Structure formats: structure tokens, C-alpha cells
Amino acid sequence: MIQSFKRLIVILIRNVRVTKVKRSVGGYNGRIFVGGKTSLSKNTFLGDNVNFNGMTVAGIGRLTIGNNFHSGTDCLIITSNHNYKGEKIPYDETHIAKDVTIEDNVWIGSKVIILGGVNIGEGAIIQAGAMVHKSVPKGAIVGGNPACVIAFRDLEKYEQLKLDGKFH
């Protein structure tokens, strides 16, 4: 009885989180799963089957996330920065938008930071704790601070799984 009550509470919390995400974004295109505290912006646009386990989007730039996206906990995407070339130091009041695009079938581990101006290619995997400051190619597995390519997926197998419609 207590287990089923706890399960019901978890489901209710997830439903509230999903509703909050849907209301906060600029648009979405299908199923959304929110398993952890997630805060997105009106400049965020989501594909189908996106899964957040804890994500914060900070900044004024556009974030586009494709289909079948999964994130770990405590992730941060920064879509703008301060103008340090302005008329004040360390920076002025100007914010510089730097869009981020995350293509289809991307998996981002826990505690990942993604800076503005980055494109994460289709099927990429970002290891936990990585700080991504430049674009990531299709199928790349990156990690570290700053993130660098460690390996690549087996793209032949990846394409076959896509054709077979095998998505998590």
C-alpha cells in the first residue's frame, strides 16, 4: 500500500514537471519526460521523445533539441554571455545571444555544461561532467573539460537501429 502511494506521488510530480516544461518552452513536438528539476526558456524548442532528468537553460539565445534526446542530472546549457568588449568592466549590460542546437538521438550525461554557439551532432554522446565549448560531430563520444572527441559510435549499427525504429 505504501509503495503504491509513493509511486503515485512520483507520477504526480513528473506530470507537474512535464506541464511546467510545456508551458515554459517556445514549442514542442511530442512526448516529454521530466524526471528531475528542469528549467527551460521560451527560446527552447523541443522535438519528440525528449527526456530530462535535471536541466537548466540560462540565457537569451535559442536552444533547439531534436528527437529522442536524453539528459542526466544537473545539466546546464548557457545560450548567451555578457559583452566584455563594451564600455564597462568586467562587462556591460549587453547580452550576446549564442544559439545551441542539439540534433536527434543525443545523450548527455550528468553534470554536463554546454556553452553557447555549439551544435551537437546527431547521435552524439556527451560524457558526464564534460564542458562542451565547441561543436560536436555526428556520432562522436566526447568528454572532459574542455570536451574533446574520445571515440565514435559504430555509425553503421547506429543507422540500422534508426531504420529499425529502435529508440529508447
mmCIF file of C-alpha atoms in Angstrom:
data_model
loop_
_atom_site.group_PDB
_atom_site.id
_atom_site.type_symbol
_atom_site.label_atom_id
_atom_site.label_comp_id
_atom_site.label_asym_id
_atom_site.label_seq_id
_atom_site.Cartn_x
_atom_site.Cartn_y
_atom_site.Cartn_z
ATOM 1 C CA MET A 1 0.000 0.000 0.000
ATOM 2 C CA ILE A 2 2.742 2.476 0.946
ATOM 3 C CA GLN A 3 4.767 1.527 -2.167
ATOM 4 C CA SER A 4 1.814 2.201 -4.472
ATOM 5 C CA PHE A 5 1.193 5.537 -2.730
ATOM 6 C CA LYS A 6 4.846 6.536 -3.198
ATOM 7 C CA ARG A 7 4.653 5.516 -6.854
ATOM 8 C CA LEU A 8 1.534 7.636 -7.310
ATOM 9 C CA ILE A 9 3.300 10.648 -5.771
ATOM 10 C CA VAL A 10 6.270 10.181 -8.136
ATOM 11 C CA ILE A 11 3.922 10.040 -11.142
ATOM 12 C CA LEU A 12 2.092 13.174 -9.994
ATOM 13 C CA ILE A 13 5.371 15.069 -9.542
ATOM 14 C CA ARG A 14 6.524 14.022 -13.026
ATOM 15 C CA ASN A 15 3.213 15.143 -14.542
ATOM 16 C CA VAL A 16 3.521 18.539 -12.842
ATOM 17 C CA ARG A 17 7.098 18.879 -14.130
ATOM 18 C CA VAL A 18 6.040 17.975 -17.691
ATOM 19 C CA THR A 19 3.227 20.528 -17.582
ATOM 20 C CA LYS A 20 5.635 23.184 -16.319
ATOM 21 C CA VAL A 21 8.118 22.414 -19.109
ATOM 22 C CA LYS A 22 5.404 22.516 -21.781
ATOM 23 C CA ARG A 23 4.267 25.923 -20.541
ATOM 24 C CA SER A 24 7.786 27.345 -20.325
ATOM 25 C CA VAL A 25 9.147 26.466 -23.789
ATOM 26 C CA GLY A 26 8.601 28.151 -27.147
ATOM 27 C CA GLY A 27 7.376 24.906 -28.688
ATOM 28 C CA TYR A 28 7.444 21.119 -28.510
ATOM 29 C CA ASN A 29 6.677 18.324 -30.917
ATOM 30 C CA GLY A 30 5.621 15.275 -28.939
ATOM 31 C CA ARG A 31 6.290 13.280 -25.803
ATOM 32 C CA ILE A 32 8.250 14.875 -22.965
ATOM 33 C CA PHE A 33 9.545 13.069 -19.875
ATOM 34 C CA VAL A 34 10.809 15.076 -16.901
ATOM 35 C CA GLY A 35 12.364 13.020 -14.124
ATOM 36 C CA GLY A 36 14.226 15.805 -12.323
ATOM 37 C CA LYS A 37 14.049 19.547 -11.727
ATOM 38 C CA THR A 38 14.129 21.190 -15.151
ATOM 39 C CA SER A 39 14.012 24.876 -16.027
ATOM 40 C CA LEU A 40 13.846 25.825 -19.721
ATOM 41 C CA SER A 41 13.219 29.131 -21.519
ATOM 42 C CA LYS A 42 10.717 30.471 -24.058
ATOM 43 C CA ASN A 43 13.570 30.285 -26.585
ATOM 44 C CA THR A 44 13.683 26.490 -26.208
ATOM 45 C CA PHE A 45 12.156 24.276 -28.908
ATOM 46 C CA LEU A 46 11.809 20.530 -28.343
ATOM 47 C CA GLY A 47 11.419 17.553 -30.664
ATOM 48 C CA ASP A 48 9.602 14.311 -29.881
ATOM 49 C CA ASN A 49 10.562 11.901 -27.089
ATOM 50 C CA VAL A 50 12.754 14.288 -25.105
ATOM 51 C CA ASN A 51 13.813 13.154 -21.646
ATOM 52 C CA PHE A 52 15.142 15.449 -18.935
ATOM 53 C CA ASN A 53 16.469 14.257 -15.605
ATOM 54 C CA GLY A 54 17.557 17.708 -14.469
ATOM 55 C CA MET A 55 18.338 20.548 -16.866
ATOM 56 C CA THR A 56 18.702 24.313 -16.613
ATOM 57 C CA VAL A 57 18.801 26.616 -19.620
ATOM 58 C CA ALA A 58 20.242 30.061 -18.927
ATOM 59 C CA GLY A 59 20.463 32.902 -21.414
ATOM 60 C CA ILE A 60 18.560 34.632 -24.195
ATOM 61 C CA GLY A 61 19.711 32.556 -27.177
ATOM 62 C CA ARG A 62 17.683 29.864 -28.919
ATOM 63 C CA LEU A 63 18.002 26.212 -27.876
ATOM 64 C CA THR A 64 16.750 23.591 -30.305
ATOM 65 C CA ILE A 65 16.647 19.961 -29.157
ATOM 66 C CA GLY A 66 15.849 17.183 -31.631
ATOM 67 C CA ASN A 67 14.020 13.889 -31.206
ATOM 68 C CA ASN A 68 14.973 11.090 -28.782
ATOM 69 C CA PHE A 69 17.076 13.301 -26.514
ATOM 70 C CA HIS A 70 18.149 12.128 -23.049
ATOM 71 C CA SER A 71 19.913 14.083 -20.310
ATOM 72 C CA GLY A 72 21.393 13.116 -16.997
ATOM 73 C CA THR A 73 21.004 15.152 -13.817
ATOM 74 C CA ASP A 74 22.244 18.697 -13.107
ATOM 75 C CA CYS A 75 22.948 19.728 -16.716
ATOM 76 C CA LEU A 76 23.379 23.369 -17.746
ATOM 77 C CA ILE A 77 23.097 24.976 -21.176
ATOM 78 C CA ILE A 78 24.131 28.633 -21.438
ATOM 79 C CA THR A 79 22.741 30.388 -24.526
ATOM 80 C CA SER A 80 24.233 33.858 -24.095
ATOM 81 C CA ASN A 81 27.066 35.697 -22.444
ATOM 82 C CA HIS A 82 27.957 39.193 -21.262
ATOM 83 C CA ASN A 83 29.669 41.737 -23.504
ATOM 84 C CA TYR A 84 33.179 42.149 -22.138
ATOM 85 C CA LYS A 85 34.140 44.358 -25.128
ATOM 86 C CA GLY A 86 31.678 47.090 -24.115
ATOM 87 C CA GLU A 87 32.125 50.380 -22.269
ATOM 88 C CA LYS A 88 32.341 48.939 -18.753
ATOM 89 C CA ILE A 89 34.473 46.361 -16.984
ATOM 90 C CA PRO A 90 34.323 43.486 -16.384
ATOM 91 C CA TYR A 91 31.337 43.657 -18.818
ATOM 92 C CA ASP A 92 28.447 45.945 -19.726
ATOM 93 C CA GLU A 93 24.664 45.444 -19.659
ATOM 94 C CA THR A 94 24.572 43.894 -23.146
ATOM 95 C CA HIS A 95 23.856 40.195 -23.540
ATOM 96 C CA ILE A 96 25.121 38.378 -26.622
ATOM 97 C CA ALA A 97 22.856 35.529 -27.764
ATOM 98 C CA LYS A 98 24.616 32.328 -28.788
ATOM 99 C CA ASP A 99 22.229 29.673 -30.049
ATOM 100 C CA VAL A 100 22.664 25.976 -29.252
ATOM 101 C CA THR A 101 21.415 23.127 -31.435
ATOM 102 C CA ILE A 102 21.229 19.538 -30.238
ATOM 103 C CA GLU A 103 20.340 17.173 -33.073
ATOM 104 C CA ASP A 104 18.371 13.893 -32.890
ATOM 105 C CA ASN A 105 19.315 10.914 -30.694
ATOM 106 C CA VAL A 106 21.758 12.726 -28.418
ATOM 107 C CA TRP A 107 22.559 11.514 -24.916
ATOM 108 C CA ILE A 108 24.037 13.958 -22.414
ATOM 109 C CA GLY A 109 25.395 12.588 -19.147
ATOM 110 C CA SER A 110 25.026 14.143 -15.702
ATOM 111 C CA LYS A 111 26.571 17.486 -14.760
ATOM 112 C CA VAL A 112 27.336 18.481 -18.364
ATOM 113 C CA ILE A 113 27.784 22.153 -19.252
ATOM 114 C CA ILE A 114 27.167 23.280 -22.834
ATOM 115 C CA LEU A 115 28.180 26.803 -23.816
ATOM 116 C CA GLY A 116 26.509 28.977 -26.451
ATOM 117 C CA GLY A 117 27.270 28.721 -30.146
ATOM 118 C CA VAL A 118 27.563 24.922 -30.061
ATOM 119 C CA ASN A 119 25.973 22.357 -32.379
ATOM 120 C CA ILE A 120 25.861 18.791 -31.067
ATOM 121 C CA GLY A 121 25.607 16.400 -33.992
ATOM 122 C CA GLU A 122 23.143 13.578 -34.411
ATOM 123 C CA GLY A 123 23.729 10.532 -32.239
ATOM 124 C CA ALA A 124 26.478 12.158 -30.161
ATOM 125 C CA ILE A 125 27.146 11.134 -26.565
ATOM 126 C CA ILE A 126 28.447 13.664 -24.035
ATOM 127 C CA GLN A 127 30.120 12.045 -21.032
ATOM 128 C CA ALA A 128 29.180 13.063 -17.508
ATOM 129 C CA GLY A 129 30.988 16.145 -16.247
ATOM 130 C CA ALA A 130 32.005 17.393 -19.696
ATOM 131 C CA MET A 131 32.212 21.094 -20.557
ATOM 132 C CA VAL A 132 31.316 21.477 -24.228
ATOM 133 C CA HIS A 133 32.576 24.720 -25.753
ATOM 134 C CA LYS A 134 32.746 23.793 -29.442
ATOM 135 C CA SER A 135 30.604 21.805 -31.854
ATOM 136 C CA VAL A 136 30.478 18.008 -31.701
ATOM 137 C CA PRO A 137 30.333 15.890 -34.887
ATOM 138 C CA LYS A 138 27.707 13.248 -35.666
ATOM 139 C CA GLY A 139 28.176 10.057 -33.655
ATOM 140 C CA ALA A 140 31.040 11.440 -31.563
ATOM 141 C CA ILE A 141 31.579 10.460 -27.946
ATOM 142 C CA VAL A 142 33.114 13.426 -26.123
ATOM 143 C CA GLY A 143 34.243 14.049 -22.571
ATOM 144 C CA GLY A 144 36.469 16.173 -20.392
ATOM 145 C CA ASN A 145 36.959 19.841 -19.650
ATOM 146 C CA PRO A 146 37.160 21.139 -22.271
ATOM 147 C CA ALA A 147 35.347 18.312 -24.033
ATOM 148 C CA CYS A 148 37.186 16.524 -26.818
ATOM 149 C CA VAL A 149 36.371 13.549 -29.025
ATOM 150 C CA ILE A 150 37.232 10.268 -27.324
ATOM 151 C CA ALA A 151 35.649 7.858 -29.800
ATOM 152 C CA PHE A 152 32.817 7.470 -32.313
ATOM 153 C CA ARG A 153 29.739 5.276 -32.309
ATOM 154 C CA ASP A 154 29.598 2.425 -34.783
ATOM 155 C CA LEU A 155 27.720 4.554 -37.343
ATOM 156 C CA GLU A 156 26.708 1.562 -39.482
ATOM 157 C CA LYS A 157 24.967 -0.046 -36.496
ATOM 158 C CA TYR A 158 23.559 3.345 -35.462
ATOM 159 C CA GLU A 159 21.967 3.873 -38.894
ATOM 160 C CA GLN A 160 20.486 0.365 -38.824
ATOM 161 C CA LEU A 161 18.941 0.934 -35.395
ATOM 162 C CA LYS A 162 17.446 4.179 -36.721
ATOM 163 C CA LEU A 163 15.990 2.389 -39.744
ATOM 164 C CA ASP A 164 14.523 -0.279 -37.463
ATOM 165 C CA GLY A 165 12.907 2.427 -35.283
ATOM 166 C CA LYS A 166 14.640 1.221 -32.121
ATOM 167 C CA PHE A 167 14.519 4.289 -29.854
ATOM 168 C CA HIS A 168 14.587 4.403 -26.044
#
